[in-house]
Short mmCIF file of C-alpha atoms in Angstrom, two decimals:
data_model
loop_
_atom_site.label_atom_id
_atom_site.label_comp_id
_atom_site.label_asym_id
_atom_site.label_seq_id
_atom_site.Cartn_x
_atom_site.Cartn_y
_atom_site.Cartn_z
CA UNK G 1 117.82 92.34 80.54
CA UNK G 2 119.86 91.98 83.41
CA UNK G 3 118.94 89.38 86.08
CA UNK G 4 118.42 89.51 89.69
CA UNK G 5 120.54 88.05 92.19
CA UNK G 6 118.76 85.35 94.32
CA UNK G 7 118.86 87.62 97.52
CA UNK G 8 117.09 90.65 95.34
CA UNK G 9 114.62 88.09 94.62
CA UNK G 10 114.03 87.07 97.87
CA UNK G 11 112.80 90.08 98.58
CA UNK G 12 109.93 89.97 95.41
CA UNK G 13 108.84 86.35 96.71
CA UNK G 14 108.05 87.25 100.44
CA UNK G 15 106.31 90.47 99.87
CA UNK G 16 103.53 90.34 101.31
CA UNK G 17 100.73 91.70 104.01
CA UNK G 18 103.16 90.05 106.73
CA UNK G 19 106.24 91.65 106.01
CA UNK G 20 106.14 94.48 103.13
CA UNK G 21 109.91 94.33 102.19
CA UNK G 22 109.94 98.31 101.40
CA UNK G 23 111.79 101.22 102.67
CA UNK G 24 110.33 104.66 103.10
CA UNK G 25 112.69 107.92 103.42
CA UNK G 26 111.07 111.28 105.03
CA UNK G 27 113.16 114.55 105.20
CA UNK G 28 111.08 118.06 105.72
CA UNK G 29 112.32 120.84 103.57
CA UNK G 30 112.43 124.74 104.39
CA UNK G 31 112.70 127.43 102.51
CA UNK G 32 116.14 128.62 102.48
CA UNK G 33 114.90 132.09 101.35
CA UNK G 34 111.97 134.40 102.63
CA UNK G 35 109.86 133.88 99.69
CA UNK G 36 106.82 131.54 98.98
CA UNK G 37 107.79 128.05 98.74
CA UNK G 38 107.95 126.85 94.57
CA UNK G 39 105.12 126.13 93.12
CA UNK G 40 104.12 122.07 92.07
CA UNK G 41 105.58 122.34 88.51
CA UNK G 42 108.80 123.66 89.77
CA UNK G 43 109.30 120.39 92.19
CA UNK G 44 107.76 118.18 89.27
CA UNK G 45 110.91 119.49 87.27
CA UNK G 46 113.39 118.84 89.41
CA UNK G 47 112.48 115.30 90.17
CA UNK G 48 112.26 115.03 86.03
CA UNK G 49 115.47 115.96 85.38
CA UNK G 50 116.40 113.41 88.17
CA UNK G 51 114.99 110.36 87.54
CA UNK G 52 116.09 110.05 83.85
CA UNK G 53 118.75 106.94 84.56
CA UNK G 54 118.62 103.57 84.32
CA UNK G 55 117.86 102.69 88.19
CA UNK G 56 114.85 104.98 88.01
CA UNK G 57 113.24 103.60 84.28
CA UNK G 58 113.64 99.75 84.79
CA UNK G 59 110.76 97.49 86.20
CA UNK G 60 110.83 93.43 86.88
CA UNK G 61 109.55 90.86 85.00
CA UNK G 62 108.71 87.80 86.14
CA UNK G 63 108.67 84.36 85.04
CA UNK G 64 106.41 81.33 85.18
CA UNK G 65 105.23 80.67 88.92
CA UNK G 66 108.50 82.55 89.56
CA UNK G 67 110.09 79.50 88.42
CA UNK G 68 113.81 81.84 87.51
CA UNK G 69 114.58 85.17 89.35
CA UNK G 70 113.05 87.77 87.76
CA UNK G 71 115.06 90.26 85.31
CA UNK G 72 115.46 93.95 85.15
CA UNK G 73 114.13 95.26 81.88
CA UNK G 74 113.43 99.36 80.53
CA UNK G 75 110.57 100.74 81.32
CA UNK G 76 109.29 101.76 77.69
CA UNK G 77 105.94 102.80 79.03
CA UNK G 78 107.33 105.02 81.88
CA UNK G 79 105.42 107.95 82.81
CA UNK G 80 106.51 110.27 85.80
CA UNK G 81 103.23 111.04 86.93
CA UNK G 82 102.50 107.15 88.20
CA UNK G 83 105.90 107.69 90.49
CA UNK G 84 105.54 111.67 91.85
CA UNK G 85 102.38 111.85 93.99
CA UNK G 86 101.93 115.68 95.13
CA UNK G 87 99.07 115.34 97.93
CA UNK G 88 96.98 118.39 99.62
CA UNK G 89 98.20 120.18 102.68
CA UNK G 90 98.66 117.88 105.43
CA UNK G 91 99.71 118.61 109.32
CA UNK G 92 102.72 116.74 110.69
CA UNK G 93 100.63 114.17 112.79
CA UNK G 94 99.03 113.03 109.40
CA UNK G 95 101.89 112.76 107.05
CA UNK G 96 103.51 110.86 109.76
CA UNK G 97 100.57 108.35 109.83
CA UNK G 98 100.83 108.32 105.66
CA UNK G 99 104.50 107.51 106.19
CA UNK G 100 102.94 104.47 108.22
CA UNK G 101 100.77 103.86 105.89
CA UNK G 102 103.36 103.76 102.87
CA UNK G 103 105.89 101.58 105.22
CA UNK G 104 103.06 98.63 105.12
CA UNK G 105 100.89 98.77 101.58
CA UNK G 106 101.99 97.06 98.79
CA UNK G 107 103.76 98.35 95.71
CA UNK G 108 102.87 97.88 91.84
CA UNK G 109 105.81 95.30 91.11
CA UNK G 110 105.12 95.96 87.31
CA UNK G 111 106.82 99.25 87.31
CA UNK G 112 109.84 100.87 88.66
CA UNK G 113 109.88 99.77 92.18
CA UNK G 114 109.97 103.79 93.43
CA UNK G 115 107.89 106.34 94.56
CA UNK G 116 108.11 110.05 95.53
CA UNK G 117 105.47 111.45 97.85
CA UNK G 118 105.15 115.29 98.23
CA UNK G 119 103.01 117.25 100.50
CA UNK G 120 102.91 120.85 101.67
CA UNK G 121 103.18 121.02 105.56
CA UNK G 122 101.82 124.86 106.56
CA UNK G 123 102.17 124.73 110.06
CA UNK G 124 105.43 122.66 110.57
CA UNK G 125 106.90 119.52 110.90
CA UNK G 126 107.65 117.73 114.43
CA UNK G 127 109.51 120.27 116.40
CA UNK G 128 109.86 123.06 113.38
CA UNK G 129 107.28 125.71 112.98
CA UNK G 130 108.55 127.05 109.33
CA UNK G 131 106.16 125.67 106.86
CA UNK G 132 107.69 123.56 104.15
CA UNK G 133 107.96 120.22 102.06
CA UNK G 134 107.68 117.36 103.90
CA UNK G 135 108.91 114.80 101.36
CA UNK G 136 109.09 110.21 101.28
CA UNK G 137 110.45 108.56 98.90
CA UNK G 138 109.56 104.84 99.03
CA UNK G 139 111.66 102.22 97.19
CA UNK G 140 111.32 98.55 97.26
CA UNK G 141 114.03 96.50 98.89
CA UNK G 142 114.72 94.41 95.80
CA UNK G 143 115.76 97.77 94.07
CA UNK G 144 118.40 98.42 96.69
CA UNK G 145 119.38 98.23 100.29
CA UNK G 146 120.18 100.82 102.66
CA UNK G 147 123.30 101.90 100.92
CA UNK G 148 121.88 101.81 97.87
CA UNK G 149 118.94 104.22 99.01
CA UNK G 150 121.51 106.70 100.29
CA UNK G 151 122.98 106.42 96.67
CA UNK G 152 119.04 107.60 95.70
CA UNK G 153 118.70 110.21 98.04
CA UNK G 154 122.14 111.77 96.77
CA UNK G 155 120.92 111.43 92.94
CA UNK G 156 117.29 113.09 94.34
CA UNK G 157 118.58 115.70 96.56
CA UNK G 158 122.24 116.19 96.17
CA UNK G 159 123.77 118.97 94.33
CA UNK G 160 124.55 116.94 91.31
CA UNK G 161 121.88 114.33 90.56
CA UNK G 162 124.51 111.33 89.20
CA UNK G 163 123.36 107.78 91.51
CA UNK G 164 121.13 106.11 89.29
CA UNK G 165 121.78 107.93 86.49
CA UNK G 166 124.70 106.09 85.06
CA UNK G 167 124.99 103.98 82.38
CA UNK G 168 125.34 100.24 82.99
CA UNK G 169 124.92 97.38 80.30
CA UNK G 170 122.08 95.15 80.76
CA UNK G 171 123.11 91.42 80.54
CA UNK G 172 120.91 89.58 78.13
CA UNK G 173 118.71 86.68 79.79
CA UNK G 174 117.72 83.67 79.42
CA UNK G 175 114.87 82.26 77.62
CA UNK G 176 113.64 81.03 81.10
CA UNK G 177 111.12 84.07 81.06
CA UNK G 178 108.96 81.74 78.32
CA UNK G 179 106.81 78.98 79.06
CA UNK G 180 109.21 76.14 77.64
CA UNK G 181 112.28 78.05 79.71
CA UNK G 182 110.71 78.21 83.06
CA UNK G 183 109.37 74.47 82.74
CA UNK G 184 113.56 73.57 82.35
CA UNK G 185 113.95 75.61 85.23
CA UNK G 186 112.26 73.17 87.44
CA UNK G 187 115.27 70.36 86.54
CA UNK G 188 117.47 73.02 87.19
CA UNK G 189 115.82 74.27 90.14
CA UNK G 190 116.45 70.95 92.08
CA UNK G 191 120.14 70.87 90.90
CA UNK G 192 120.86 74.30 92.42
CA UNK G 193 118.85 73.12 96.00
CA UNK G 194 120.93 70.30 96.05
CA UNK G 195 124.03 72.35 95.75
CA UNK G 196 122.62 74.82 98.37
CA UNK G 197 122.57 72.44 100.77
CA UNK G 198 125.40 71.07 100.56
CA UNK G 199 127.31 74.54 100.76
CA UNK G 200 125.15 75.21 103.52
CA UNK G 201 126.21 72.06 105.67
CA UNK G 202 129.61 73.04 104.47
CA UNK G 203 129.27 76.43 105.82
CA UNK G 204 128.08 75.25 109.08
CA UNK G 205 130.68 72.47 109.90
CA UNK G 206 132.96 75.59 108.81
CA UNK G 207 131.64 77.79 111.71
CA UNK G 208 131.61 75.33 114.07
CA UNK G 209 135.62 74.88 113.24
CA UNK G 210 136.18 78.63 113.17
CA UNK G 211 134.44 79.37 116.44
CA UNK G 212 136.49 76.34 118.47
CA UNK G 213 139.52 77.90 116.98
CA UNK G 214 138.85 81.64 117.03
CA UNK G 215 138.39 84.27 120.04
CA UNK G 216 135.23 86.10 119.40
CA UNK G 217 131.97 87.45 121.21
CA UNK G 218 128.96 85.06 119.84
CA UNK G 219 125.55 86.62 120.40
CA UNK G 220 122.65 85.42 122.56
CA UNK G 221 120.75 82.70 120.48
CA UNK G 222 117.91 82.89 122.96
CA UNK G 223 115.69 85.93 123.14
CA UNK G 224 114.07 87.13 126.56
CA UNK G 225 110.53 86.57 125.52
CA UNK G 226 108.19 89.48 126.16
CA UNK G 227 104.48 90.30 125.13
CA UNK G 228 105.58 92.50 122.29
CA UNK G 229 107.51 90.12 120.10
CA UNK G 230 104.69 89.15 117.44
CA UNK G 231 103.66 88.02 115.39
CA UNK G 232 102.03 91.29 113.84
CA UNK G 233 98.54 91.86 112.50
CA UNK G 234 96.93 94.42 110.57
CA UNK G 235 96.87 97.61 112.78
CA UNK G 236 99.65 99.70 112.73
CA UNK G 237 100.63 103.00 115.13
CA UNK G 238 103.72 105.49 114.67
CA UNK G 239 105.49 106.98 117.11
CA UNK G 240 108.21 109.64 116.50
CA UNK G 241 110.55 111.51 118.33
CA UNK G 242 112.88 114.74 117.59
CA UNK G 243 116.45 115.27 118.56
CA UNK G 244 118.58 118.63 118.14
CA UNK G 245 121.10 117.08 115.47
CA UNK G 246 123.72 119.46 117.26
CA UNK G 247 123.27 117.99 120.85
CA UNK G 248 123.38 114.11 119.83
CA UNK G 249 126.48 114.69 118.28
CA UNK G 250 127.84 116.09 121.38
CA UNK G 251 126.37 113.60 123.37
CA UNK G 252 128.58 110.92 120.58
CA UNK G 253 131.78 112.92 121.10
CA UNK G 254 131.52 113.34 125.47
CA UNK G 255 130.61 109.52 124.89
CA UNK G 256 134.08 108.68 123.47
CA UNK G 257 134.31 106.10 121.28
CA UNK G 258 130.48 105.57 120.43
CA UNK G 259 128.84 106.19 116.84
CA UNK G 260 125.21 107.59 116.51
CA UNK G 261 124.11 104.24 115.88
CA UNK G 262 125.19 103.21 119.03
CA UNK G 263 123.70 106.18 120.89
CA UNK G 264 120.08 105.07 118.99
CA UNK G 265 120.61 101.53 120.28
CA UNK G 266 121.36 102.53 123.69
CA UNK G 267 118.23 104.55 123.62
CA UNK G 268 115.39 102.40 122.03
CA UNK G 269 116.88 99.29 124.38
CA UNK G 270 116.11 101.31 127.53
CA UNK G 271 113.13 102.42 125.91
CA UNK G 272 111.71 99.48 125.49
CA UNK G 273 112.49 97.77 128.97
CA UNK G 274 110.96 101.24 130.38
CA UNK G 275 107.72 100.79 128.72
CA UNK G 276 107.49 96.93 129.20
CA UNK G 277 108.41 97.71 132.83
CA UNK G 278 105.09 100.65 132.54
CA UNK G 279 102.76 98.64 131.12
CA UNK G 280 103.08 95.40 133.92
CA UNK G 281 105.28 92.99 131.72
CA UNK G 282 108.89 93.53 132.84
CA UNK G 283 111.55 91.82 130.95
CA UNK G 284 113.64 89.11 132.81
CA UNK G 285 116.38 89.29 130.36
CA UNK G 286 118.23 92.13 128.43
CA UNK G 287 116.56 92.66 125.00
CA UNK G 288 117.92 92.12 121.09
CA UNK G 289 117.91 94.33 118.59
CA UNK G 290 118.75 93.21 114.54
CA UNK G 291 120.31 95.72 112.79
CA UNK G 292 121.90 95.81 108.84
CA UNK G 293 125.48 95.92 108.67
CA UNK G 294 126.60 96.45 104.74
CA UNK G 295 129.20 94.02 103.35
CA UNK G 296 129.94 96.11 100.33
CA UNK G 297 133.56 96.44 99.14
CA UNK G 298 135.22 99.58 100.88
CA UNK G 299 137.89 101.95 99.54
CA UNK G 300 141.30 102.19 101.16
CA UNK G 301 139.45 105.50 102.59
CA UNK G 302 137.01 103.72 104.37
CA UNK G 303 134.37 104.68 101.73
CA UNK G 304 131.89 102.23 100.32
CA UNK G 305 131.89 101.45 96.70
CA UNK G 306 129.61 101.18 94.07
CA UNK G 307 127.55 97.94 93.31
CA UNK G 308 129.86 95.49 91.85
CA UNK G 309 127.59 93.43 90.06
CA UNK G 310 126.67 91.11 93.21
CA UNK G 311 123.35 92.26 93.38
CA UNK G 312 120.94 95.15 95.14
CA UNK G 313 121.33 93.90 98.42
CA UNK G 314 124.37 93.50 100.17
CA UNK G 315 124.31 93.17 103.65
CA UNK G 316 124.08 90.84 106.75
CA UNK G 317 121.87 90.89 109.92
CA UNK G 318 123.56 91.82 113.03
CA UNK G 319 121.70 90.61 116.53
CA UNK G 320 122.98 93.03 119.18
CA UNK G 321 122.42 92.58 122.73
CA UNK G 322 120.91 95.82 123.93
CA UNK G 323 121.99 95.26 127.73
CA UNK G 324 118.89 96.63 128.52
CA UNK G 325 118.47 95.58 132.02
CA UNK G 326 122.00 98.12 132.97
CA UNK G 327 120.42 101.14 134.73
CA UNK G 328 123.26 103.39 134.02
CA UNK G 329 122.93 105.24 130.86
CA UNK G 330 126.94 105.52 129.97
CA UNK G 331 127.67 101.57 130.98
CA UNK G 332 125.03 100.65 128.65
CA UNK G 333 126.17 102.80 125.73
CA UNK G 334 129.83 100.91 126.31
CA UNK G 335 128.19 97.82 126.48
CA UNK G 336 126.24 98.59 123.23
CA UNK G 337 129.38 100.00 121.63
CA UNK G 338 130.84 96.74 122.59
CA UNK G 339 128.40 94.62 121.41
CA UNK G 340 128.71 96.21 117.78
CA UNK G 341 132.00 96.02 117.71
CA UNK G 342 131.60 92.12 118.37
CA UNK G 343 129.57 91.90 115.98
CA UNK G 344 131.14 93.40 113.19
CA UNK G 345 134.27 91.16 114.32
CA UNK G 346 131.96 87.86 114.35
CA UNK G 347 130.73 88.44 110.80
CA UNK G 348 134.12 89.72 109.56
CA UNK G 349 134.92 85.77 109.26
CA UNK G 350 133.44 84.66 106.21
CA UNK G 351 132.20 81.15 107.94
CA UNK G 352 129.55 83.37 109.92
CA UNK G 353 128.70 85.86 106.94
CA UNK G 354 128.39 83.97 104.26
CA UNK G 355 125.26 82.53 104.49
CA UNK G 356 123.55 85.43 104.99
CA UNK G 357 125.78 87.96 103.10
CA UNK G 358 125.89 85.61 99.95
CA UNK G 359 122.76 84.25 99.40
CA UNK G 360 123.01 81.55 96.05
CA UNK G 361 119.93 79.93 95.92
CA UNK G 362 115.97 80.83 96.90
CA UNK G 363 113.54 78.11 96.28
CA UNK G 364 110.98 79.32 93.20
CA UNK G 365 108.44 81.92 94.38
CA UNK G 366 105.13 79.83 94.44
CA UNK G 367 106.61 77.39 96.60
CA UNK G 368 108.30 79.90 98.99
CA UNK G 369 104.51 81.18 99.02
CA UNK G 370 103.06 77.82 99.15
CA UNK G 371 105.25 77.46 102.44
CA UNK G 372 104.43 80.35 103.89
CA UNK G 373 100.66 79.79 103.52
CA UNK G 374 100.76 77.59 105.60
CA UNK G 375 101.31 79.54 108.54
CA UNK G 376 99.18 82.36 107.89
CA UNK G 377 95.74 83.58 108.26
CA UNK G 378 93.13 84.06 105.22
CA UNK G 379 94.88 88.01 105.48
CA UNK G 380 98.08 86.85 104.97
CA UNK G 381 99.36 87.78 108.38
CA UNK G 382 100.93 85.58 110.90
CA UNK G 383 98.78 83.33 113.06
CA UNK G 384 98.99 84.04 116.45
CA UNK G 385 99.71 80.32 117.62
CA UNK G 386 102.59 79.79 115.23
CA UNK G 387 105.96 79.47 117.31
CA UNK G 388 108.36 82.11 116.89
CA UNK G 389 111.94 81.48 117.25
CA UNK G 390 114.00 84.79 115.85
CA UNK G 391 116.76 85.94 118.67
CA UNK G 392 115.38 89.37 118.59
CA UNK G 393 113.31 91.54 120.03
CA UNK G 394 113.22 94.57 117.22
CA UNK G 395 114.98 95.72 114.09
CA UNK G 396 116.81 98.86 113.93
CA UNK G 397 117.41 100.22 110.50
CA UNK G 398 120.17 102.57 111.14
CA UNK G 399 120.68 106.04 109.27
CA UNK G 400 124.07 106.83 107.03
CA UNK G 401 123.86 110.87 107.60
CA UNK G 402 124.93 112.07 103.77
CA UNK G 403 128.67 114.34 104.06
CA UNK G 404 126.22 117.37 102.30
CA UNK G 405 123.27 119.34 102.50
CA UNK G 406 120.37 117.54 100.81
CA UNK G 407 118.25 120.20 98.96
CA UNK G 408 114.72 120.53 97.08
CA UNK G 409 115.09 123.80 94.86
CA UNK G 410 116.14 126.35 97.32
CA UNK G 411 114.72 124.24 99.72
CA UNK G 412 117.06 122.71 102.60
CA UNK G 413 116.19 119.27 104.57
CA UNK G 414 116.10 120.40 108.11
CA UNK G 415 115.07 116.81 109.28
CA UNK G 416 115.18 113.47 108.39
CA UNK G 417 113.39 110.32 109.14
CA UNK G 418 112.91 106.60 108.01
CA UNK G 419 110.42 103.82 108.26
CA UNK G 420 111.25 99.80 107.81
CA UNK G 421 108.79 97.26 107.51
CA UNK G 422 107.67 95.10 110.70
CA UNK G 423 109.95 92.37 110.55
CA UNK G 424 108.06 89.57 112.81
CA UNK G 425 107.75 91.63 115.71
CA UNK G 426 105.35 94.33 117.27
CA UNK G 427 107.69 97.12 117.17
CA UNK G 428 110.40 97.90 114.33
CA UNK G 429 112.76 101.68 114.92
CA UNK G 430 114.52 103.62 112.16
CA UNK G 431 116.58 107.18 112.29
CA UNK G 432 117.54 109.63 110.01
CA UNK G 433 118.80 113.21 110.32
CA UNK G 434 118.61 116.22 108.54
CA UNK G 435 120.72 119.71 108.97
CA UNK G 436 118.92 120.43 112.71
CA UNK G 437 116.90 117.22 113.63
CA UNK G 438 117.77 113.51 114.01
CA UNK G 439 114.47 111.91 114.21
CA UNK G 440 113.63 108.55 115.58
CA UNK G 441 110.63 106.49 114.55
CA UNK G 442 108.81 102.92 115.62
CA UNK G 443 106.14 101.48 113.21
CA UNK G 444 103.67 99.77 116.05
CA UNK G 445 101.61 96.77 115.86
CA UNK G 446 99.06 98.19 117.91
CA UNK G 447 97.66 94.86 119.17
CA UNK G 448 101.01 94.73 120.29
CA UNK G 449 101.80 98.14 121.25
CA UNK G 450 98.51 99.80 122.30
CA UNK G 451 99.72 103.46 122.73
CA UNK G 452 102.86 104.61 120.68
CA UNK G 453 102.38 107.84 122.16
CA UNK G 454 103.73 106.49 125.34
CA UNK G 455 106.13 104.60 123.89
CA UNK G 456 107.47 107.84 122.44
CA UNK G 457 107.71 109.26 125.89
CA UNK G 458 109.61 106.07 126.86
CA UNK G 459 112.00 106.98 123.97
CA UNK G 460 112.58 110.52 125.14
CA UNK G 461 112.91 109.62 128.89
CA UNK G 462 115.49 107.46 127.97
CA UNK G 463 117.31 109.85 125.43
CA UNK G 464 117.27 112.26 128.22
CA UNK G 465 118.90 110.02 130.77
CA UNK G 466 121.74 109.51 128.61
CA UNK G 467 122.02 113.18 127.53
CA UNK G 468 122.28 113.86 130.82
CA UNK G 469 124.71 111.73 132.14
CA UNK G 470 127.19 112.99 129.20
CA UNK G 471 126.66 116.39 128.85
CA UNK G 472 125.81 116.77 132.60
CA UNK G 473 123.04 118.90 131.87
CA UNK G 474 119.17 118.56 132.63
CA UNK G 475 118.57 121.25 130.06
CA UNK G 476 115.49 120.14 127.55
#
């Protein structure tokens, strides 16, 4: 058994219909050859062969009221078939509204916290009229963050299936899993709070000290309110756009010193003012995007490294001001580019990442849900007269592009996409990209955000404007 860190279990405890804590990965595969595409067997092979390691077999259990964090145990009952889901044909409007659909149901949290969803798409995918795979793999965010999914993706798709297939010991655990351990846990339970808080205060009074003595950027605490902020309901809408892969890199390299997260950001800012601005509710303020920014170890390369022991999920929560009221499509991008780099600089200091990067105590599950009842409808969503205080407007979960050519047989991803949960607000982005197409997505609330079809025109009007005024082209 091997235990979960308190941030992994975080993640079990506030699952639920108001914020499904799951990530779902989309790439559409083409036949590199001109031949039929492989039959179902074939595929079900390959993902056998690749989903024989530890990450892939082991499933939670939980104990008592979730009085401890649950543990990782094998899987002795696994079966492939209840993880690999091939569906009938569908067009590329209706996988993408199953990809919606898989961003915001819930999971079995009984068994490996993974699924792989195939379906045939005849007549294309988005802007590619090739027939092909089009392919999501959902995994649950206790089971690993965004660098950890890449890891997955690699073991899936790359040429040599290792991630999650190597052998790690399982720590033995506790005997809090029985009845007579998880009623000691409650003693224990308040010891650790009372410890949390205190390291908490600590880390504050810490902050405050670092920020009189240091020189950094701090980021807007309050958020310019608009009618899209949340909180979400039920109904959800997708809207997707395609990019030539080719083109936004040149757009990142005429930019200068910009990354493609920062071209994305740049974008989906303007995007949104635009469509606020279309729809009668113009913003007075520039808007605030959180995005994920992984405090793994790194290699004297740069590289990141493997998990080293501190748990599935390591990251921290940047809040980056958009500067979505600048008009000019190459200011903006600096001032994005800028506001990233701030970022990463603020949370470099360990007295404003640590309590958010190192997460050592979450209160037992049924009182985290106990809480959170209490602000909720009988659905489990957000009532709409609760106050909302978050300083953002949207999440972004940003894309790390894999350094090779992800493949399914003799099948080659052409395009990628990704889906995040709503986090709290109407409207949450994601991006991926495959060997021709960088695709952008929004997951709507569409109480929120009536027509995601026009918000996907808002995304592309924007993307244009900035292509143009780096490339200095108005070519489509």
């Amino acid at each position: 058994m091997e235990r979960l860190q308190p941030k992994d279990a975080m993640f079990v405890y506030t699952d639920g219909p108001r914020s499904r804590q799951i990530t779902v990965c989309c790439g559409f595969f083409v036949s590199a050859a001109d031949h039929d595409l492989p039959l179902e067997s074939a595929v079900h092979e390959w993902f056998a062969a690749r989903t024989r390691g530890p990450l892939f077999r082991r499933r939670l259990r939980r104990s008592m009221l979730d009085l401890e964090y649950p543990v990782w145990l094998h899987d002795d009952d696994f079966r492939l078939d209840r993880h690999l889901f091939m569906h009938d044909p569908m067009t590329s409007d209706g996988f993408l509204e199953f990809l919606g659909e898989l961003a915001e149901s819930a999971m079995d949290l009984s068994r490996p916290l993974w699924e792989i969803h195939v379906s045939r798409c005849p007549d294309g995918f988005g802007p590619i009229a090739d027939q092909g795979f089009a392919v999501a793999v959902r995994i649950h965010h206790a089971a690993a963050d965004g660098i950890a999914v890449q890891a997955i993706l690699a073991s899936l798709f790359g040429q040599e299936s290792s991630a999650g297939n190597s052998e790690r010991e399982l720590l033995p655990g506790s005997d809090c899993h029985t009845a007579a351990g998880a009623l000691t846990q409650v003693v224990r339970s308040i010891t650790d709070f009372r410890r949390a808080v205190r390291d908490y205060r600590a880390a504050l009074d810490e902050r405050t000290t670092v920020r009189a003595a240091e020189n950094y950027p701090v980021p807007p605490t309050d958020r310019t309110v608009t009618p899209i902020d949340g909180p979400v309901g039920p109904k959800r809408g997708v809207a997707v756009v395609y990019w030539p892969w080719t083109e936004v890199r040149q757009i990142r390299r005429s930019a200068g010193e910009a990354t493609v997260n920062d071209l994305v950001l740049t974008v989906i800012g303007r995007a949104m003012h635009d469509y606020l601005c279309a729809v009668g509710s113009p913003p007075d303020g520039s808007l605030v995007a959180s995005v994920p920014m992984t405090v793994r170890p790194r290699e004297a390369d740069g590289t990141v490294t493997d998990d080293d022991g501190e748990g599935n999920n390591r990251f921290v929560m940047m809040t980056v001001d958009l500067h979505s009221t600048q008009p000019d499509p190459i200011a903006r991008l600096r001032a994005v580019h800028d506001a990233v780099l701030g970022e990463r600089l603020r949370l470099s200091h360990r007295a404003e990442a640590s309590a958010d990067a190192t997460v050592s105590y979450v209160p037992p599950g049924f009182l985290i849900r106990a809480l959170r009842r209490r602000t909720e409808d009988s659905r489990g969503y957000p009532r709409r007269d609760e106050p909302d205080d978050r300083p953002f407007n949207t999440s972004v979960m940003t894309a790390y592009r894999l350094p090779f050519e992800l493949r399914l047989l003799d099948c080659r991803q052409v395009c990628g996409l990704g889906f995040g949960p709503l986090n709290g607000t109407g409207i949450s982005h994601a991006h991926g990209a495959g060997d021709d197409w960088c695709g952008v997505t929004a997951l709507c609330d569409t109480d929120l955000v009536p027509d995601p079809s026009e918000y996907a025109s808002a995304l592309d009007a924007a993307y244009a404007d900035l292509r143009n005024a780096t490339l200095g082209t108005t070519a489509g």
